[in-house]
Coordinates of C-alpha atoms and ligand atoms in Angstrom, one line a residue:
Chain A
X1 CA 0.0 0.0 0.0
X2 CA 1.3 3.4 -0.9
X3 CA 2.9 5.5 1.8
X4 CA 0.9 8.5 1.0
X5 CA -2.3 6.7 1.8
X6 CA -1.0 5.7 5.2
X7 CA 0.3 9.2 6.0
X8 CA -2.6 11.1 4.5
X9 CA -3.6 14.3 6.1
X10 CA -5.6 14.1 9.3
X11 CA -9.0 15.5 9.0
X12 CA -9.6 18.1 11.7
X13 CA -12.7 20.1 12.1
X14 CA -15.8 18.1 11.3
X15 CA -18.5 19.6 9.2
X16 CA -22.2 18.6 9.6
X17 CA -23.1 15.6 7.4
X18 CA -26.3 13.9 6.5
X19 CA -26.9 10.4 7.8
X20 CA -26.0 8.9 4.4
X21 CA -22.6 10.6 4.3
X22 CA -21.6 9.5 7.8
X23 CA -18.6 7.2 7.7
X24 CA -18.4 4.5 10.3
X25 CA -15.5 2.3 11.3
X26 CA -16.1 -0.8 13.3
X27 CA -13.2 -2.5 15.1
X28 CA -14.7 -5.9 15.8
X29 CA -13.8 -9.1 17.5
X30 CA -13.8 -11.8 14.9
X31 CA -15.8 -14.1 17.3
X32 CA -18.7 -11.7 17.9
X33 CA -21.2 -11.0 15.1
X34 CA -20.5 -13.5 12.4
X35 CA -19.6 -11.5 9.3
X36 CA -18.7 -14.4 7.0
X37 CA -20.0 -13.5 3.6
X38 CA -21.1 -10.1 4.8
X39 CA -17.9 -8.3 4.0
X40 CA -16.5 -7.1 0.7
X41 CA -12.9 -6.6 1.9
X42 CA -13.6 -4.3 4.7
X43 CA -17.0 -2.9 3.4
X44 CA -20.1 -4.2 5.2
X45 CA -22.7 -5.4 2.7
X46 CA -26.0 -3.7 2.7
X47 CA -24.8 -0.8 4.8
X48 CA -23.3 2.3 3.2
X49 CA -20.0 3.8 4.4
X50 CA -19.2 1.2 7.0
X51 CA -15.8 -0.5 7.3
X52 CA -15.2 -3.4 9.6
X53 CA -11.7 -4.4 10.7
X54 CA -11.6 -7.7 12.6
X55 CA -9.2 -8.5 15.5
X56 CA -8.9 -11.8 17.5
X57 CA -10.6 -10.3 20.5
X58 CA -12.1 -6.9 21.5
X59 CA -9.6 -6.9 24.3
X60 CA -6.9 -6.3 21.7
X61 CA -8.4 -3.0 20.7
X62 CA -5.7 -0.5 21.8
X63 CA -7.0 3.1 22.3
X64 CA -4.7 4.3 19.6
X65 CA -6.5 2.0 17.1
X66 CA -9.6 4.0 17.9
X67 CA -7.7 7.3 17.5
X68 CA -6.3 6.2 14.2
X69 CA -9.8 5.5 12.9
X70 CA -11.0 9.0 13.7
X71 CA -7.8 10.5 12.3
X72 CA -8.3 8.6 9.0
X73 CA -11.7 10.1 8.6
X74 CA -14.2 8.1 10.4
X75 CA -17.1 10.2 11.8
X76 CA -18.1 7.5 14.2
X77 CA -16.3 4.5 15.6
X78 CA -17.6 1.3 17.1
X79 CA -15.6 -1.1 19.2
X80 CA -17.4 -4.5 19.2
X81 CA -17.0 -7.6 21.2
X82 CA -19.1 -10.5 22.4
X83 CA -21.9 -10.1 24.9
X84 CA -20.5 -8.9 28.3
X85 CA -20.2 -12.0 30.5
X86 CA -19.2 -14.2 27.6
X87 CA -15.8 -13.7 26.1
X88 CA -13.8 -16.5 24.5
X89 CA -10.8 -15.2 26.2
X90 CA -12.7 -14.7 29.4
X91 CA -12.2 -10.9 30.0
X92 CA -11.4 -9.2 26.7
X93 CA -14.8 -7.5 26.1
X94 CA -14.9 -6.4 29.8
X95 CA -11.5 -4.7 29.5
X96 CA -12.5 -3.1 26.2
X97 CA -15.7 -1.7 27.8
X98 CA -13.8 -0.4 30.8
X99 CA -11.4 1.4 28.4
X100 CA -14.3 2.9 26.5
X101 CA -15.7 4.2 29.8
X102 CA -12.3 5.6 30.8
X103 CA -11.9 3.2 33.7
X104 CA -9.0 1.1 32.6
X105 CA -5.5 2.0 31.3
X106 CA -4.3 2.7 28.7
X107 CA -6.7 5.6 28.6
X108 CA -8.3 6.9 25.4
X109 CA -7.0 10.4 24.5
X110 CA -9.2 13.4 25.5
X111 CA -9.1 14.6 21.9
X112 CA -11.1 11.5 20.8
X113 CA -14.8 12.5 20.3
X114 CA -16.3 10.2 22.9
X115 CA -19.9 11.0 21.9
X116 CA -19.2 9.5 18.5
X117 CA -17.6 6.4 19.9
X118 CA -19.6 3.4 21.1
X119 CA -19.1 -0.2 22.3
X120 CA -21.4 -2.9 20.9
X121 CA -21.5 -6.3 22.7
X122 CA -23.1 -8.8 20.4
X123 CA -22.8 -12.5 19.8
X124 CA -22.2 -14.5 16.6
X125 CA -25.9 -14.9 15.9
X126 CA -26.9 -11.2 15.9
X127 CA -26.0 -10.2 12.4
X128 CA -29.3 -8.4 11.5
X129 CA -29.4 -6.6 14.9
X130 CA -25.9 -5.4 14.3
X131 CA -26.7 -3.9 10.9
X132 CA -29.8 -2.2 12.3
X133 CA -27.8 -0.7 15.1
X134 CA -25.2 0.7 12.7
X135 CA -28.0 2.5 10.8
X136 CA -29.2 4.0 14.2
X137 CA -25.6 4.9 15.0
X138 CA -25.3 6.9 11.8
X139 CA -28.3 9.0 12.7
X140 CA -26.8 9.5 16.1
X141 CA -23.4 10.6 14.6
X142 CA -25.1 13.0 12.2
X143 CA -26.9 14.6 15.1
X144 CA -23.7 14.9 17.1
X145 CA -21.9 16.5 14.2
X146 CA -24.7 19.0 13.8
X147 CA -24.4 19.8 17.6
X148 CA -20.7 20.2 17.4
X149 CA -20.9 22.5 14.5
X150 CA -23.5 24.6 16.3
X151 CA -21.3 24.8 19.4
X152 CA -18.5 25.9 17.2
Chain B
X1 CA -19.3 -33.7 11.3
X2 CA -18.2 -33.3 14.9
X3 CA -17.3 -29.6 14.2
X4 CA -20.8 -29.0 12.8
X5 CA -22.4 -30.5 15.9
X6 CA -20.2 -28.4 18.2
X7 CA -20.9 -25.2 16.2
X8 CA -24.6 -25.9 16.3
X9 CA -24.4 -26.4 20.0
X10 CA -22.6 -23.1 20.5
X11 CA -25.3 -21.3 18.5
X12 CA -28.0 -22.7 20.7
X13 CA -26.1 -21.7 23.8
X14 CA -25.5 -18.1 22.5
X15 CA -29.2 -17.7 21.6
X16 CA -30.3 -18.9 25.0
X17 CA -27.8 -16.5 26.7
X18 CA -29.0 -13.6 24.6
X19 CA -32.6 -14.2 25.7
X20 CA -31.5 -14.4 29.4
X21 CA -29.4 -11.2 29.0
X22 CA -32.4 -9.3 27.7
X23 CA -34.6 -10.5 30.6
X24 CA -32.1 -10.4 33.5
X25 CA -29.2 -8.3 32.2
X26 CA -25.8 -9.9 31.6
X27 CA -24.8 -9.2 35.1
X28 CA -27.5 -11.5 36.5
X29 CA -27.4 -14.2 33.7
X30 CA -27.0 -17.5 35.5
X31 CA -25.5 -19.1 32.4
X32 CA -22.5 -16.8 32.7
X33 CA -21.9 -18.3 36.1
X34 CA -21.6 -21.9 34.9
X35 CA -18.3 -22.4 36.9
X36 CA -19.4 -20.3 39.9
X37 CA -22.6 -22.2 40.4
X38 CA -21.0 -25.6 41.3
X39 CA -18.7 -23.6 43.5
X40 CA -21.6 -22.0 45.3
X41 CA -23.3 -25.4 45.9
X42 CA -20.0 -26.8 47.1
X43 CA -19.9 -24.2 49.9
X44 CA -23.5 -25.0 50.8
X45 CA -22.4 -28.6 51.1
X46 CA -19.4 -27.8 53.3
X47 CA -21.6 -25.7 55.6
X48 CA -24.5 -28.2 55.9
X49 CA -22.0 -31.1 56.1
X50 CA -20.2 -29.4 59.0
X51 CA -23.5 -29.4 60.9
X52 CA -24.3 -33.0 60.1
X53 CA -20.7 -34.0 61.0
X54 CA -21.3 -32.6 64.5
X55 CA -24.1 -35.2 65.2
X56 CA -23.1 -38.1 63.0
X57 CA -21.5 -41.4 64.4
X58 CA -19.8 -43.6 61.9
X59 CA -20.4 -47.0 63.4
X60 CA -22.6 -49.9 62.3
X61 CA -24.8 -49.7 65.4
X62 CA -25.1 -46.0 65.7
X63 CA -24.9 -44.6 62.2
X64 CA -28.5 -45.1 61.2
X65 CA -29.8 -43.8 64.6
X66 CA -27.6 -40.8 64.5
X67 CA -29.0 -39.8 61.1
X68 CA -32.5 -40.4 62.3
X69 CA -31.8 -38.2 65.3
X70 CA -30.5 -35.4 63.0
X71 CA -33.6 -35.7 60.8
X72 CA -36.3 -36.1 63.4
X73 CA -35.1 -34.6 66.7
X74 CA -32.6 -31.9 65.9
X75 CA -34.3 -28.5 65.3
X76 CA -34.1 -27.9 61.5
X77 CA -32.0 -31.1 61.2
X78 CA -34.3 -32.3 58.4
X79 CA -33.8 -29.0 56.6
X80 CA -30.0 -29.3 56.9
X81 CA -30.1 -32.8 55.7
X82 CA -32.3 -31.9 52.8
X83 CA -29.9 -29.0 51.9
X84 CA -27.0 -31.4 51.9
X85 CA -28.8 -33.9 49.7
X86 CA -30.1 -31.5 47.1
X87 CA -27.2 -29.1 47.0
X88 CA -25.2 -32.2 46.0
X89 CA -27.5 -33.0 43.2
X90 CA -27.6 -29.3 42.1
X91 CA -23.8 -29.3 42.2
X92 CA -23.5 -32.3 39.8
X93 CA -26.2 -30.8 37.5
X94 CA -24.4 -27.5 37.3
X95 CA -21.0 -29.2 36.8
X96 CA -22.5 -31.0 33.8
X97 CA -23.8 -27.7 32.4
X98 CA -20.4 -26.2 32.9
X99 CA -18.6 -29.0 31.2
X100 CA -21.1 -28.9 28.3
X101 CA -20.7 -25.1 27.9
X102 CA -16.9 -25.2 27.9
X103 CA -17.0 -28.1 25.4
X104 CA -19.4 -26.6 23.0
X105 CA -17.9 -23.1 23.1
X106 CA -14.5 -24.7 22.3
X107 CA -12.9 -23.6 25.6
X108 CA -11.4 -26.8 26.8
X109 CA -8.2 -27.5 24.8
X110 CA -4.7 -26.3 24.3
X111 CA -3.8 -23.6 26.9
X112 CA -6.9 -24.7 28.8
X113 CA -5.9 -28.4 29.0
X114 CA -5.1 -28.3 32.8
X115 CA -8.7 -27.1 33.5
X116 CA -10.1 -29.9 31.3
X117 CA -8.1 -32.7 32.8
X118 CA -8.6 -31.5 36.4
X119 CA -12.3 -31.1 35.6
X120 CA -12.5 -34.8 34.7
X121 CA -10.7 -35.6 37.9
X122 CA -13.1 -33.3 39.8
X123 CA -16.2 -35.1 38.5
X124 CA -14.7 -38.5 39.5
X125 CA -13.9 -37.2 43.0
X126 CA -17.5 -36.0 43.2
X127 CA -18.8 -39.5 42.4
X128 CA -16.6 -41.0 45.2
X129 CA -18.0 -38.4 47.6
X130 CA -21.6 -39.1 46.5
X131 CA -21.4 -42.9 46.7
X132 CA -19.7 -42.8 50.1
X133 CA -22.2 -40.3 51.3
X134 CA -25.1 -42.6 50.5
X135 CA -23.3 -45.4 52.5
X136 CA -23.1 -43.2 55.7
X137 CA -26.9 -43.2 56.1
X138 CA -26.6 -46.9 56.7
X139 CA -30.1 -48.0 55.5
X140 CA -30.8 -50.9 53.2
X141 CA -29.7 -48.9 50.1
X142 CA -26.3 -48.3 51.9
X143 CA -25.8 -52.0 52.5
X144 CA -26.5 -52.8 48.8
X145 CA -24.1 -50.1 47.7
X146 CA -21.3 -51.5 49.9
X147 CA -21.8 -55.0 48.6
X148 CA -22.2 -54.1 45.0
X149 CA -19.3 -51.7 45.0
X150 CA -17.0 -54.2 46.7
X151 CA -17.9 -56.8 44.0
X152 CA -17.5 -54.2 41.3
X153 CA -14.0 -53.3 42.6
X154 CA -13.0 -57.0 43.0
X155 CA -13.9 -57.6 39.3
X156 CA -10.9 -55.5 38.2
X157 CA -8.0 -57.8 37.3
X158 CA -4.8 -57.8 39.4
X159 CA -5.5 -54.9 41.8
X160 CA -9.3 -55.5 42.2
X161 CA -9.1 -57.7 45.3
X162 CA -6.8 -55.2 47.0
X163 CA -9.0 -52.3 46.2
X164 CA -12.1 -54.2 47.3
X165 CA -10.4 -55.2 50.5
X166 CA -9.3 -51.7 51.2
X167 CA -12.8 -50.3 50.6
X168 CA -14.4 -52.9 53.0
X169 CA -11.4 -52.2 55.2
X170 CA -11.1 -55.8 56.3
X171 CA -12.6 -59.2 55.3
X172 CA -16.2 -58.4 56.3
X173 CA -18.3 -55.3 56.6
X174 CA -17.5 -53.8 60.0
X175 CA -17.1 -50.6 61.8
X176 CA -13.9 -50.2 59.8
X177 CA -16.0 -50.1 56.7
X178 CA -17.9 -47.2 58.1
X179 CA -14.7 -45.4 59.0
X180 CA -13.5 -45.9 55.5
X181 CA -16.7 -44.5 53.9
X182 CA -16.5 -41.6 56.3
X183 CA -13.0 -41.0 55.4
X184 CA -13.7 -41.3 51.6
X185 CA -16.6 -38.8 52.1
X186 CA -14.8 -36.1 54.0
X187 CA -11.2 -36.7 52.8
X188 CA -12.2 -36.6 49.2
X189 CA -14.2 -33.4 49.9
X190 CA -11.0 -31.7 51.0
X191 CA -9.0 -33.2 48.2
X192 CA -11.6 -31.5 46.0
X193 CA -10.5 -28.2 47.2
X194 CA -6.9 -28.9 46.3
X195 CA -8.0 -30.1 42.9
X196 CA -10.0 -26.9 42.4
X197 CA -6.8 -25.0 43.1
X198 CA -5.2 -26.9 40.2
X199 CA -8.4 -26.3 38.1
X200 CA -7.9 -22.5 38.5
X201 CA -4.1 -22.6 38.2
X202 CA -3.9 -21.1 34.8
X203 CA -6.9 -18.8 35.0
X204 CA -6.4 -15.2 36.1
X205 CA -9.3 -14.0 38.2
X206 CA -11.6 -17.0 37.9
X207 CA -15.2 -16.2 38.3
X208 CA -15.9 -18.3 41.4
X209 CA -18.7 -16.3 43.0
X210 CA -22.2 -15.9 41.9
X211 CA -24.0 -12.6 42.5
X212 CA -26.2 -12.1 45.6
X213 CA -29.3 -12.3 43.6
X214 CA -28.3 -15.6 41.9
X215 CA -27.0 -17.0 45.2
X216 CA -30.3 -16.3 46.9
X217 CA -32.2 -17.8 44.0
X218 CA -30.0 -21.0 44.0
X219 CA -30.2 -21.4 47.8
X220 CA -33.9 -20.8 47.7
X221 CA -34.4 -23.5 45.1
X222 CA -32.5 -26.0 47.2
X223 CA -34.6 -25.0 50.2
X224 CA -37.9 -25.4 48.4
X225 CA -36.9 -28.9 47.1
X226 CA -35.6 -29.9 50.6
X227 CA -39.0 -28.8 52.0
X228 CA -41.1 -30.5 49.4
X229 CA -39.2 -33.8 49.2
X230 CA -37.6 -34.3 52.6
X231 CA -34.4 -36.5 52.5
X232 CA -35.3 -39.6 54.5
X233 CA -33.6 -42.9 55.2
X234 CA -35.1 -46.3 54.2
X235 CA -35.2 -49.2 56.5
X236 CA -32.1 -49.7 58.7
X237 CA -29.5 -51.9 57.0
X238 CA -30.3 -55.6 57.7
X239 CA -27.7 -58.2 56.9
X240 CA -30.4 -60.9 56.9
X241 CA -32.5 -59.2 54.3
X242 CA -30.0 -57.8 51.9
X243 CA -31.4 -56.2 48.7
X244 CA -29.8 -57.7 45.5
X245 CA -30.0 -54.2 43.8
X246 CA -31.1 -50.7 44.5
X247 CA -34.7 -50.2 43.7
X248 CA -34.9 -47.8 40.7
X249 CA -37.0 -45.2 42.6
X250 CA -34.2 -45.0 45.2
X251 CA -31.4 -44.3 42.7
X252 CA -29.9 -40.8 42.8
X253 CA -29.2 -40.5 39.1
X254 CA -26.4 -38.0 39.6
X255 CA -24.3 -40.1 42.0
X256 CA -25.7 -43.7 42.0
X257 CA -26.2 -44.4 38.3
X258 CA -23.3 -46.9 38.4
X259 CA -25.4 -49.4 40.3
X260 CA -28.3 -49.7 37.8
X261 CA -25.6 -49.8 35.1
X262 CA -23.9 -52.8 36.9
X263 CA -27.4 -54.5 37.2
X264 CA -27.8 -54.1 33.4
X265 CA -24.4 -54.9 31.9
X266 CA -22.6 -56.6 34.8
X267 CA -19.4 -55.7 36.6
X268 CA -17.2 -56.1 33.6
X269 CA -19.6 -54.3 31.3
X270 CA -19.7 -51.4 33.8
X271 CA -15.9 -51.2 34.0
X272 CA -15.7 -51.3 30.2
X273 CA -18.2 -48.5 29.9
X274 CA -16.5 -46.4 32.6
X275 CA -13.1 -46.8 31.1
X276 CA -14.3 -46.1 27.6
X277 CA -16.1 -43.0 28.8
X278 CA -13.1 -41.8 30.6
X279 CA -10.8 -42.4 27.6
X280 CA -13.2 -40.5 25.3
X281 CA -13.5 -37.4 27.5
X282 CA -9.7 -37.4 28.1
X283 CA -9.1 -37.7 24.3
X284 CA -11.7 -35.2 23.3
X285 CA -9.2 -32.3 23.1
X286 CA -7.1 -34.5 20.7
X287 CA -10.0 -35.0 18.2
X288 CA -9.6 -31.4 17.1
X289 CA -6.6 -30.4 15.0
X290 CA -4.7 -27.5 16.7
X291 CA -3.5 -24.7 14.6
X292 CA 0.2 -23.8 14.7
X293 CA 0.8 -21.7 17.7
X294 CA 2.2 -18.2 17.3
X295 CA 2.3 -16.8 20.8
X296 CA 2.6 -13.1 21.7
X297 CA 6.1 -11.7 21.7
X298 CA 7.8 -8.9 23.5
X299 CA 10.1 -6.3 21.9
X300 CA 12.8 -5.8 24.5
X301 CA 13.7 -2.3 23.2
X302 CA 10.2 -0.9 23.6
X303 CA 9.0 -2.6 26.8
X304 CA 9.1 -0.1 29.8
X305 CA 8.1 -2.7 32.3
X306 CA 4.7 -1.1 33.2
X307 CA 3.1 -4.5 34.0
X308 CA -0.2 -3.7 32.3
X309 CA 0.0 -6.6 29.9
X310 CA 0.8 -9.1 32.7
X311 CA -2.2 -7.8 34.7
X312 CA -4.6 -8.2 31.8
X313 CA -3.4 -11.5 30.5
X314 CA -6.4 -13.8 31.2
X315 CA -4.3 -17.0 31.3
X316 CA -1.4 -16.1 33.4
X317 CA 0.9 -16.3 30.4
X318 CA 3.0 -13.2 31.1
X319 CA 5.4 -12.7 34.0
X320 CA 7.6 -9.7 34.8
X321 CA 11.3 -10.6 34.9
X322 CA 13.9 -8.3 36.5
X323 CA 16.3 -7.0 33.8
X324 CA 19.9 -6.3 34.0
X325 CA 20.7 -5.7 30.3
X326 CA 21.6 -2.1 30.8
X327 CA 18.1 -0.9 30.1
X328 CA 16.9 2.0 32.3
X329 CA 13.7 0.0 33.1
X330 CA 13.7 -2.5 36.0
X331 CA 11.4 -5.2 34.6
X332 CA 10.7 -6.9 31.3
X333 CA 7.5 -8.7 30.3
X334 CA 8.1 -12.3 29.3
X335 CA 5.5 -14.6 27.6
X336 CA 5.3 -18.2 28.6
X337 CA 4.6 -19.5 25.1
X338 CA 2.6 -22.7 25.8
X339 CA 0.2 -20.8 28.1
X340 CA -0.5 -18.1 25.5
X341 CA -4.0 -18.1 24.0
X342 CA -3.1 -15.7 21.2
X343 CA -5.9 -13.4 22.3
X344 CA -4.2 -10.1 22.0
X345 CA -5.4 -8.7 25.4
X346 CA -1.8 -7.8 26.1
X347 CA -1.7 -5.8 22.9
X348 CA -4.7 -3.8 23.9
X349 CA -3.0 -3.1 27.3
X350 CA 0.3 -2.0 26.0
X351 CA 0.8 1.7 25.2
X352 CA 4.3 1.2 23.7
X353 CA 3.7 -1.3 20.9
X354 CA 6.1 -3.5 22.9
X355 CA 4.0 -6.7 22.9
X356 CA 2.5 -8.1 19.7
X357 CA 0.8 -11.0 18.1
X358 CA 3.0 -12.1 15.2
X359 CA 0.0 -12.9 13.1
X360 CA -1.5 -9.5 13.4
X361 CA 0.6 -6.7 14.8
X362 CA -1.0 -3.6 16.2
X363 CA 0.7 -1.4 13.6
X364 CA -0.9 -3.6 10.9
X365 CA -4.3 -3.2 12.5
X366 CA -3.9 0.6 12.4
X367 CA -2.7 0.4 8.8
X368 CA -5.7 -1.6 7.8
X369 CA -8.0 0.9 9.5
X370 CA -6.4 3.8 7.6
X371 CA -6.4 2.0 4.3
X372 CA -10.0 1.0 4.7
X373 CA -11.1 4.6 5.5
X374 CA -8.8 6.5 3.1
X375 CA -9.5 4.3 0.1
X376 CA -12.5 6.0 -1.2
Ligands
LIG401 C1 -16.2 -29.2 41.2 C2 -16.6 -28.9 40.0 C3 -16.1 -27.7 39.2 C4 -16.1 -26.4 39.6 C5 -16.4 -25.8 40.9 C6 -15.5 -25.6 38.4 C7 -15.3 -24.3 38.4 C8 -14.8 -23.6 37.4 C9 -14.5 -22.1 37.4 C10 -14.9 -21.2 38.5 C11 -13.9 -21.8 36.3 C12 -13.4 -20.4 35.8 C13 -14.4 -19.9 34.8 C14 -13.9 -18.5 34.4 O1 -13.7 -17.6 35.2 O2 -13.8 -18.3 33.2 C15 -13.7 -23.1 35.5 C16 -13.1 -23.2 34.3 C17 -13.0 -24.3 33.5 N1 -13.6 -25.5 33.9 FE1 -14.4 -26.0 35.6 N2 -15.3 -26.5 37.4 C18 -15.7 -27.8 37.8 C19 -15.7 -28.9 37.1 C20 -15.3 -29.0 35.7 C21 -15.4 -30.1 34.9 C22 -16.1 -31.4 35.2 C23 -14.9 -29.8 33.6 C24 -14.8 -30.6 32.4 C25 -14.4 -31.8 32.3 C26 -14.4 -28.4 33.7 C27 -13.8 -27.7 32.7 C28 -13.3 -26.4 32.8 C29 -12.6 -25.7 31.8 C30 -12.1 -26.4 30.5 C31 -12.4 -24.4 32.2 C32 -11.7 -23.3 31.5 C33 -12.6 -22.4 30.8 C34 -12.0 -21.2 30.2 O3 -10.8 -21.0 30.3 O4 -12.7 -20.4 29.5 N3 -14.7 -28.0 35.0 N4 -14.2 -24.1 36.2
LIG402 S1 -2.0 -13.1 23.7 FE1 -1.1 -11.9 25.4 S2 -2.8 -11.7 26.9 FE2 -3.4 -13.3 25.5 S3 -2.7 -15.2 26.5 FE3 -1.0 -14.6 25.1 S4 0.3 -13.3 26.4 FE4 -1.7 -13.5 27.5
LIG403 S1 2.3 -3.5 28.6 FE1 4.0 -3.2 27.1 S2 5.5 -1.9 28.1 FE2 4.1 -2.6 29.7 S3 5.2 -4.4 30.5 FE3 3.8 -5.2 29.0 S4 5.0 -5.2 27.1 FE4 6.1 -4.0 28.6

């Protein structure tokens, strides 16, 4: 992959967008929602502007991965693991959730827009629910962008 | 074929848990406490057992009467006895659930192998505790159990006679037999604790406690059953009117299934079934082909010794070693390769890119994120 893509300019001030323009990045545990046959490379089928990057466990999601998604132009980011209480590696989703809530180091940087960051905890069998929630999330992100622009 | 059954089983479990999560919240979902529930019943058993222990007399003459005394004369003695009986059944039931869940969710092999093997040993220990417990009552069923179990042991070639003799604790049933059963019951219970320590050895922060709400529910259920179906003795053991087999309605199917099995297929058949069963569960982890292992690895130059990875590792696979390689940091994270689950929790915990999964490094994850977002 070309260097210039990797080092592309960071997008700073966010402008309001319609729900259809909102770009979502999902960093997902490969054992949570089963996305076999649902992805075209990283693009989620049936949902516009949604990229999914899968990792072995949501507990692997390092705060800087979330930052990098925002920096690369995501308007909203979702960290997704299995249902809380069930984790193949026992505690991964619990730790990830604590990091999203700012309760566990390493901490997420203050500059990350927390109101456009969410944690989803879903099991393998909840594919349709997952897609439906992404659509809701886009509306939420569009609203937040509008608020942010209004606040200046 | 096997893989498909297991995957199907996992889907059923996940669906069920999802429903319970929606009703009770994941915090109060009993299925998430599949390991803690047997543990809870075990403590109920130790407590109620302690009270029974205070009044029980392990001799041929006095055993039956002492149990009758506990049941009929001692205030709440019948309740305590009922709790002891039904908590035991509940413990086996939840152990089976626990074993089924770890099997179908594929959480029993490789770096979890100690938990699997010690789990098998735990379930055998529980059988010993259960069988010897039913002897202590010293009613007709107890006598049948002693006889049949002695014959069953004796049927084993070479060591059978010795085992049987040791179990009877002499040539004929005597007070020594009672002492032996008492010892098997209490001694194995304490051995269970040691085995549990082995069971948890590789597990960081095992979930051993249920919540207050779930604990109250479980204790309440045991109490209700104990009240509705009091645990009572049969006729006192009578050497002149020995029963050839345990009547089916008196069989506790969690602990005494071996005896109807012996009645049906004979001693040799029962041994064959037992050994075959044991071999199959022991070999279950070998039926699945393991992938090549690529454990997490530490970059010495970046590690600052902050310990976060070793705290978060769910399988106790990371320890902090003192370092004297001229680095300004005092400790270095070290991965014990064959304990590593390749889960990446350490990667999520490290702020210095110092520990990585070789199959998917954190820098690669970040590159993939950027590439995905910047492509169009
Ligand atoms: C006295 C009975 C038993 C008790 C009290 C018990 C309790 C527990 C507990 C508390 C855990 C930790 C769960 C967690 O925090 O993730 C655990 C894990 C485990 N148990 Fe048991 N267990 C018992 C019997 C068994 C049996 C019979 C088996 C299977 C043969 C078994 C297999 C396992 C396995 C494979 C794990 C590891 C699961 C994982 O790493 O996710 N256990 N057990
Ligand atoms: S990947 Fe890291 S956290 Fe997971 S078991 Fe291995 S060393 Fe521990
Ligand atoms: S988290 Fe990173 S820096 Fe800290 S001890 Fe572990 S490897 Fe070293």
